[in-house]
Amino acid sequence: MPLPGGGGAAAAAARRPPSGQAAAAAAPRDEEQQEEEGEEDLRDGGVPFFVNRGGLPVDEPTWERMWRHVGRIHPEGERVAQRIRGAADLPKIPIPSVPAFQPSTPIPERLEAVQRYIRELQYNHTGTQFFEIKKSRPLTGLMDLAKEMTKEALPIKCLEAVILGIYLTNNMTTLDRFPISFKTHFSGNYFRHIVLGVNLGGRYGALGISRREELMYKAPVFRTLSELIFDFEEAYRRCWHTLKKVKLGHCVSHDPHSVEQIEWKHSILDLDKLTREDFRKELERHARDMRLKIGKGTGPPSPTKDRKKDVSSPQRGQASPHRRNSRGDRRPSGEKKPADSKAMPDLNGYQIRV
């Protein structure tokens, strides 16, 4: 079953003219190498998509490659690219306003506003991710990138939405945030998706973006983490996808200047190796681990002034820091990674992609 095309997102992208700098394409690579580099999101349903590595404005080679890719993946083929690029007067795309809150605004209302903002940016259907996200970057560098997202207001994919969600909820100190990654199978291909899990007073929910409405925002009303994950699983089932693996990270620091890395994969749960009851128990064990970590105050520490002097946030064009852990450090399904261990979106034509 095909999904609606991405002409709206392509038109939004068209308002960014190319500059003239060099670009680097995202070459297809095997899944394990992608995971090691924090780039599981470079394939979507078996079809590679590209990442803009040249910064903004988009340079000429990346710009032309994007339109060629649109012509290959869009149901209307090259006609949609020709129609948009050949239009004499494209409609002006409204720029969403970054949400601002009064101190008295309840957290649930703030979360709804953040999700509304993420949705207004629109899902990026072009096949080219506009912001390069290295999962191994320190939090402060990712927050700089999120600030740039709000400035450029371009369509985004699910990993970008997670980084943006962290940035926009940093001042909600009573809200715990942690990444949740999904791997599903449909029609011979694997698909990946990621959302930002939230915990407000013991009630779980999620922020994010997806082609499917039921695979992004979840209000914080779920009594347990397992209820939240099972709700996502049911949503996938309605899309004829089979959930194969869930990866859960630890809580993210609220300090935007932290030089710690986000722990993306504290628990890796392979559903093919777990019974239903074991799956539920592992999810609740992870929730308990997060509560204990917060209760003991062992979450990501804020950097001292001396550390801040020595560590600066990576800027565009600089190399991202190397991952500190090897693939051998990972634990199999149902096991937890050590607390100091370190560390995805989904295109097969236009079939059911989520």
mmCIF file with all atom_site columns, C-alpha atoms in Angstrom, residues 216-330:
data_model
loop_
_atom_site.group_PDB
_atom_site.id
_atom_site.type_symbol
_atom_site.label_atom_id
_atom_site.label_alt_id
_atom_site.label_comp_id
_atom_site.label_asym_id
_atom_site.label_entity_id
_atom_site.label_seq_id
_atom_site.pdbx_PDB_ins_code
_atom_site.Cartn_x
_atom_site.Cartn_y
_atom_site.Cartn_z
_atom_site.occupancy
_atom_site.B_iso_or_equiv
_atom_site.pdbx_formal_charge
_atom_site.auth_seq_id
_atom_site.auth_comp_id
_atom_site.auth_asym_id
_atom_site.auth_atom_id
_atom_site.pdbx_PDB_model_num
ATOM 1   C CA . MET A 1 216 ? 5.119  9.624   16.797 1.00 0.00 ? 216 MET A CA 1
ATOM 2   C CA . TYR A 1 217 ? 3.382  11.535  19.612 1.00 0.00 ? 217 TYR A CA 1
ATOM 3   C CA . LYS A 1 218 ? 2.057  9.685   22.620 1.00 0.00 ? 218 LYS A CA 1
ATOM 4   C CA . ALA A 1 219 ? 0.627  11.748  25.477 1.00 0.00 ? 219 ALA A CA 1
ATOM 5   C CA . PRO A 1 220 ? 2.183  10.875  28.886 1.00 0.00 ? 220 PRO A CA 1
ATOM 6   C CA . VAL A 1 221 ? -0.715 8.706   30.046 1.00 0.00 ? 221 VAL A CA 1
ATOM 7   C CA . PHE A 1 222 ? 0.772  5.191   29.996 1.00 0.00 ? 222 PHE A CA 1
ATOM 8   C CA . ARG A 1 223 ? 1.199  3.735   33.468 1.00 0.00 ? 223 ARG A CA 1
ATOM 9   C CA . THR A 1 224 ? 4.244  1.657   32.568 1.00 0.00 ? 224 THR A CA 1
ATOM 10  C CA . LEU A 1 225 ? 6.981  1.643   29.951 1.00 0.00 ? 225 LEU A CA 1
ATOM 11  C CA . SER A 1 226 ? 5.730  -1.710  28.679 1.00 0.00 ? 226 SER A CA 1
ATOM 12  C CA . GLU A 1 227 ? 2.269  -0.247  28.041 1.00 0.00 ? 227 GLU A CA 1
ATOM 13  C CA . LEU A 1 228 ? 3.863  2.481   25.918 1.00 0.00 ? 228 LEU A CA 1
ATOM 14  C CA . ILE A 1 229 ? 5.978  0.045   23.896 1.00 0.00 ? 229 ILE A CA 1
ATOM 15  C CA . PHE A 1 230 ? 3.048  -2.337  23.406 1.00 0.00 ? 230 PHE A CA 1
ATOM 16  C CA . ASP A 1 231 ? 1.018  0.594   22.074 1.00 0.00 ? 231 ASP A CA 1
ATOM 17  C CA . PHE A 1 232 ? 3.723  1.282   19.490 1.00 0.00 ? 232 PHE A CA 1
ATOM 18  C CA . GLU A 1 233 ? 3.808  -2.429  18.655 1.00 0.00 ? 233 GLU A CA 1
ATOM 19  C CA . GLU A 1 234 ? 0.060  -2.443  18.025 1.00 0.00 ? 234 GLU A CA 1
ATOM 20  C CA . ALA A 1 235 ? 0.392  0.652   15.839 1.00 0.00 ? 235 ALA A CA 1
ATOM 21  C CA . TYR A 1 236 ? 3.039  -1.144  13.784 1.00 0.00 ? 236 TYR A CA 1
ATOM 22  C CA . ARG A 1 237 ? 0.780  -4.176  13.504 1.00 0.00 ? 237 ARG A CA 1
ATOM 23  C CA . ARG A 1 238 ? -1.945 -1.994  11.987 1.00 0.00 ? 238 ARG A CA 1
ATOM 24  C CA . CYS A 1 239 ? 0.622  -1.022  9.338  1.00 0.00 ? 239 CYS A CA 1
ATOM 25  C CA . TRP A 1 240 ? 1.378  -4.724  8.708  1.00 0.00 ? 240 TRP A CA 1
ATOM 26  C CA . HIS A 1 241 ? 4.845  -4.345  10.235 1.00 0.00 ? 241 HIS A CA 1
ATOM 27  C CA . THR A 1 242 ? 6.306  -6.900  12.653 1.00 0.00 ? 242 THR A CA 1
ATOM 28  C CA . LEU A 1 243 ? 8.314  -5.466  15.543 1.00 0.00 ? 243 LEU A CA 1
ATOM 29  C CA . LYS A 1 244 ? 11.676 -7.250  15.689 1.00 0.00 ? 244 LYS A CA 1
ATOM 30  C CA . LYS A 1 245 ? 13.869 -5.252  18.061 1.00 0.00 ? 245 LYS A CA 1
ATOM 31  C CA . VAL A 1 246 ? 13.601 -2.411  20.597 1.00 0.00 ? 246 VAL A CA 1
ATOM 32  C CA . LYS A 1 247 ? 16.565 -0.385  21.855 1.00 0.00 ? 247 LYS A CA 1
ATOM 33  C CA . LEU A 1 248 ? 16.177 1.772   24.952 1.00 0.00 ? 248 LEU A CA 1
ATOM 34  C CA . GLY A 1 249 ? 18.548 4.482   26.090 1.00 0.00 ? 249 GLY A CA 1
ATOM 35  C CA . HIS A 1 250 ? 19.054 6.047   29.496 1.00 0.00 ? 250 HIS A CA 1
ATOM 36  C CA . CYS A 1 251 ? 17.753 9.437   30.607 1.00 0.00 ? 251 CYS A CA 1
ATOM 37  C CA . VAL A 1 252 ? 19.285 12.451  28.873 1.00 0.00 ? 252 VAL A CA 1
ATOM 38  C CA . SER A 1 253 ? 20.798 15.279  30.907 1.00 0.00 ? 253 SER A CA 1
ATOM 39  C CA . HIS A 1 254 ? 18.892 18.569  31.072 1.00 0.00 ? 254 HIS A CA 1
ATOM 40  C CA . ASP A 1 255 ? 22.191 20.469  30.924 1.00 0.00 ? 255 ASP A CA 1
ATOM 41  C CA . PRO A 1 256 ? 22.530 21.767  27.333 1.00 0.00 ? 256 PRO A CA 1
ATOM 42  C CA . HIS A 1 257 ? 26.264 22.305  27.932 1.00 0.00 ? 257 HIS A CA 1
ATOM 43  C CA . SER A 1 258 ? 26.968 18.728  29.014 1.00 0.00 ? 258 SER A CA 1
ATOM 44  C CA . VAL A 1 259 ? 29.892 17.095  27.233 1.00 0.00 ? 259 VAL A CA 1
ATOM 45  C CA . GLU A 1 260 ? 28.504 13.622  27.932 1.00 0.00 ? 260 GLU A CA 1
ATOM 46  C CA . GLN A 1 261 ? 27.206 11.505  25.076 1.00 0.00 ? 261 GLN A CA 1
ATOM 47  C CA . ILE A 1 262 ? 23.616 10.319  24.932 1.00 0.00 ? 262 ILE A CA 1
ATOM 48  C CA . GLU A 1 263 ? 23.351 6.667   25.908 1.00 0.00 ? 263 GLU A CA 1
ATOM 49  C CA . TRP A 1 264 ? 21.279 5.383   23.011 1.00 0.00 ? 264 TRP A CA 1
ATOM 50  C CA . LYS A 1 265 ? 21.286 1.627   23.697 1.00 0.00 ? 265 LYS A CA 1
ATOM 51  C CA . HIS A 1 266 ? 21.359 0.700   27.371 1.00 0.00 ? 266 HIS A CA 1
ATOM 52  C CA . SER A 1 267 ? 18.948 -2.183  26.695 1.00 0.00 ? 267 SER A CA 1
ATOM 53  C CA . ILE A 1 268 ? 18.704 -4.072  23.398 1.00 0.00 ? 268 ILE A CA 1
ATOM 54  C CA . LEU A 1 269 ? 15.663 -6.346  23.281 1.00 0.00 ? 269 LEU A CA 1
ATOM 55  C CA . ASP A 1 270 ? 15.399 -8.881  20.463 1.00 0.00 ? 270 ASP A CA 1
ATOM 56  C CA . LEU A 1 271 ? 11.788 -10.048 20.276 1.00 0.00 ? 271 LEU A CA 1
ATOM 57  C CA . ASP A 1 272 ? 12.752 -13.221 18.415 1.00 0.00 ? 272 ASP A CA 1
ATOM 58  C CA . LYS A 1 273 ? 14.683 -14.323 21.508 1.00 0.00 ? 273 LYS A CA 1
ATOM 59  C CA . LEU A 1 274 ? 12.186 -13.280 24.176 1.00 0.00 ? 274 LEU A CA 1
ATOM 60  C CA . THR A 1 275 ? 8.807  -14.614 25.216 1.00 0.00 ? 275 THR A CA 1
ATOM 61  C CA . ARG A 1 276 ? 6.038  -12.062 25.602 1.00 0.00 ? 276 ARG A CA 1
ATOM 62  C CA . GLU A 1 277 ? 6.349  -12.126 29.379 1.00 0.00 ? 277 GLU A CA 1
ATOM 63  C CA . ASP A 1 278 ? 10.150 -11.851 29.245 1.00 0.00 ? 278 ASP A CA 1
ATOM 64  C CA . PHE A 1 279 ? 9.797  -8.862  26.916 1.00 0.00 ? 279 PHE A CA 1
ATOM 65  C CA . ARG A 1 280 ? 7.503  -7.144  29.400 1.00 0.00 ? 280 ARG A CA 1
ATOM 66  C CA . LYS A 1 281 ? 9.849  -7.924  32.294 1.00 0.00 ? 281 LYS A CA 1
ATOM 67  C CA . GLU A 1 282 ? 12.859 -6.527  30.455 1.00 0.00 ? 282 GLU A CA 1
ATOM 68  C CA . LEU A 1 283 ? 10.984 -3.321  29.666 1.00 0.00 ? 283 LEU A CA 1
ATOM 69  C CA . GLU A 1 284 ? 10.036 -2.880  33.319 1.00 0.00 ? 284 GLU A CA 1
ATOM 70  C CA . ARG A 1 285 ? 13.577 -3.696  34.370 1.00 0.00 ? 285 ARG A CA 1
ATOM 71  C CA . HIS A 1 286 ? 14.840 -0.924  32.141 1.00 0.00 ? 286 HIS A CA 1
ATOM 72  C CA . ALA A 1 287 ? 12.282 1.487   33.635 1.00 0.00 ? 287 ALA A CA 1
ATOM 73  C CA . ARG A 1 288 ? 13.464 0.467   37.112 1.00 0.00 ? 288 ARG A CA 1
ATOM 74  C CA . ASP A 1 289 ? 17.105 1.011   36.102 1.00 0.00 ? 289 ASP A CA 1
ATOM 75  C CA . MET A 1 290 ? 16.280 4.544   34.964 1.00 0.00 ? 290 MET A CA 1
ATOM 76  C CA . ARG A 1 291 ? 14.476 5.321   38.229 1.00 0.00 ? 291 ARG A CA 1
ATOM 77  C CA . LEU A 1 292 ? 17.390 3.997   40.276 1.00 0.00 ? 292 LEU A CA 1
ATOM 78  C CA . LYS A 1 293 ? 19.909 5.965   38.250 1.00 0.00 ? 293 LYS A CA 1
ATOM 79  C CA . ILE A 1 294 ? 17.924 9.162   38.753 1.00 0.00 ? 294 ILE A CA 1
ATOM 80  C CA . GLY A 1 295 ? 17.336 8.401   42.443 1.00 0.00 ? 295 GLY A CA 1
ATOM 81  C CA . LYS A 1 296 ? 21.038 7.892   43.055 1.00 0.00 ? 296 LYS A CA 1
ATOM 82  C CA . GLY A 1 297 ? 21.912 11.031  41.141 1.00 0.00 ? 297 GLY A CA 1
ATOM 83  C CA . THR A 1 298 ? 24.134 9.070   38.772 1.00 0.00 ? 298 THR A CA 1
ATOM 84  C CA . GLY A 1 299 ? 22.749 10.602  35.602 1.00 0.00 ? 299 GLY A CA 1
ATOM 85  C CA . PRO A 1 300 ? 24.969 12.494  33.162 1.00 0.00 ? 300 PRO A CA 1
ATOM 86  C CA . PRO A 1 301 ? 26.880 15.074  35.266 1.00 0.00 ? 301 PRO A CA 1
ATOM 87  C CA . SER A 1 302 ? 27.141 18.725  34.374 1.00 0.00 ? 302 SER A CA 1
ATOM 88  C CA . PRO A 1 303 ? 30.632 19.677  33.241 1.00 0.00 ? 303 PRO A CA 1
ATOM 89  C CA . THR A 1 304 ? 32.792 21.755  35.575 1.00 0.00 ? 304 THR A CA 1
ATOM 90  C CA . LYS A 1 305 ? 34.066 25.139  34.501 1.00 0.00 ? 305 LYS A CA 1
ATOM 91  C CA . ASP A 1 306 ? 37.491 23.632  33.802 1.00 0.00 ? 306 ASP A CA 1
ATOM 92  C CA . ARG A 1 307 ? 35.987 20.981  31.563 1.00 0.00 ? 307 ARG A CA 1
ATOM 93  C CA . LYS A 1 308 ? 33.970 23.586  29.722 1.00 0.00 ? 308 LYS A CA 1
ATOM 94  C CA . LYS A 1 309 ? 37.189 25.455  28.950 1.00 0.00 ? 309 LYS A CA 1
ATOM 95  C CA . ASP A 1 310 ? 38.804 22.356  27.509 1.00 0.00 ? 310 ASP A CA 1
ATOM 96  C CA . VAL A 1 311 ? 35.891 20.918  25.542 1.00 0.00 ? 311 VAL A CA 1
ATOM 97  C CA . SER A 1 312 ? 34.129 22.940  22.895 1.00 0.00 ? 312 SER A CA 1
ATOM 98  C CA . SER A 1 313 ? 31.069 21.937  20.933 1.00 0.00 ? 313 SER A CA 1
ATOM 99  C CA . PRO A 1 314 ? 31.908 20.648  17.426 1.00 0.00 ? 314 PRO A CA 1
ATOM 100 C CA . GLN A 1 315 ? 31.047 23.128  14.715 1.00 0.00 ? 315 GLN A CA 1
ATOM 101 C CA . ARG A 1 316 ? 29.890 22.447  11.187 1.00 0.00 ? 316 ARG A CA 1
ATOM 102 C CA . GLY A 1 317 ? 32.678 21.018  9.111  1.00 0.00 ? 317 GLY A CA 1
ATOM 103 C CA . GLN A 1 318 ? 34.655 19.652  12.058 1.00 0.00 ? 318 GLN A CA 1
ATOM 104 C CA . ALA A 1 319 ? 35.047 15.947  12.694 1.00 0.00 ? 319 ALA A CA 1
ATOM 105 C CA . SER A 1 320 ? 32.753 14.404  15.258 1.00 0.00 ? 320 SER A CA 1
ATOM 106 C CA . PRO A 1 321 ? 34.371 12.697  18.277 1.00 0.00 ? 321 PRO A CA 1
ATOM 107 C CA . HIS A 1 322 ? 35.100 8.997   17.923 1.00 0.00 ? 322 HIS A CA 1
ATOM 108 C CA . ARG A 1 323 ? 32.858 6.494   19.647 1.00 0.00 ? 323 ARG A CA 1
ATOM 109 C CA . ARG A 1 324 ? 34.487 5.242   22.796 1.00 0.00 ? 324 ARG A CA 1
ATOM 110 C CA . ASN A 1 325 ? 33.080 1.743   22.721 1.00 0.00 ? 325 ASN A CA 1
ATOM 111 C CA . SER A 1 326 ? 33.374 -1.102  20.270 1.00 0.00 ? 326 SER A CA 1
ATOM 112 C CA . ARG A 1 327 ? 30.692 -3.404  18.981 1.00 0.00 ? 327 ARG A CA 1
ATOM 113 C CA . GLY A 1 328 ? 32.027 -6.068  21.307 1.00 0.00 ? 328 GLY A CA 1
ATOM 114 C CA . ASP A 1 329 ? 30.765 -4.106  24.312 1.00 0.00 ? 329 ASP A CA 1
ATOM 115 C CA . ARG A 1 330 ? 27.146 -4.645  23.357 1.00 0.00 ? 330 ARG A CA 1
#
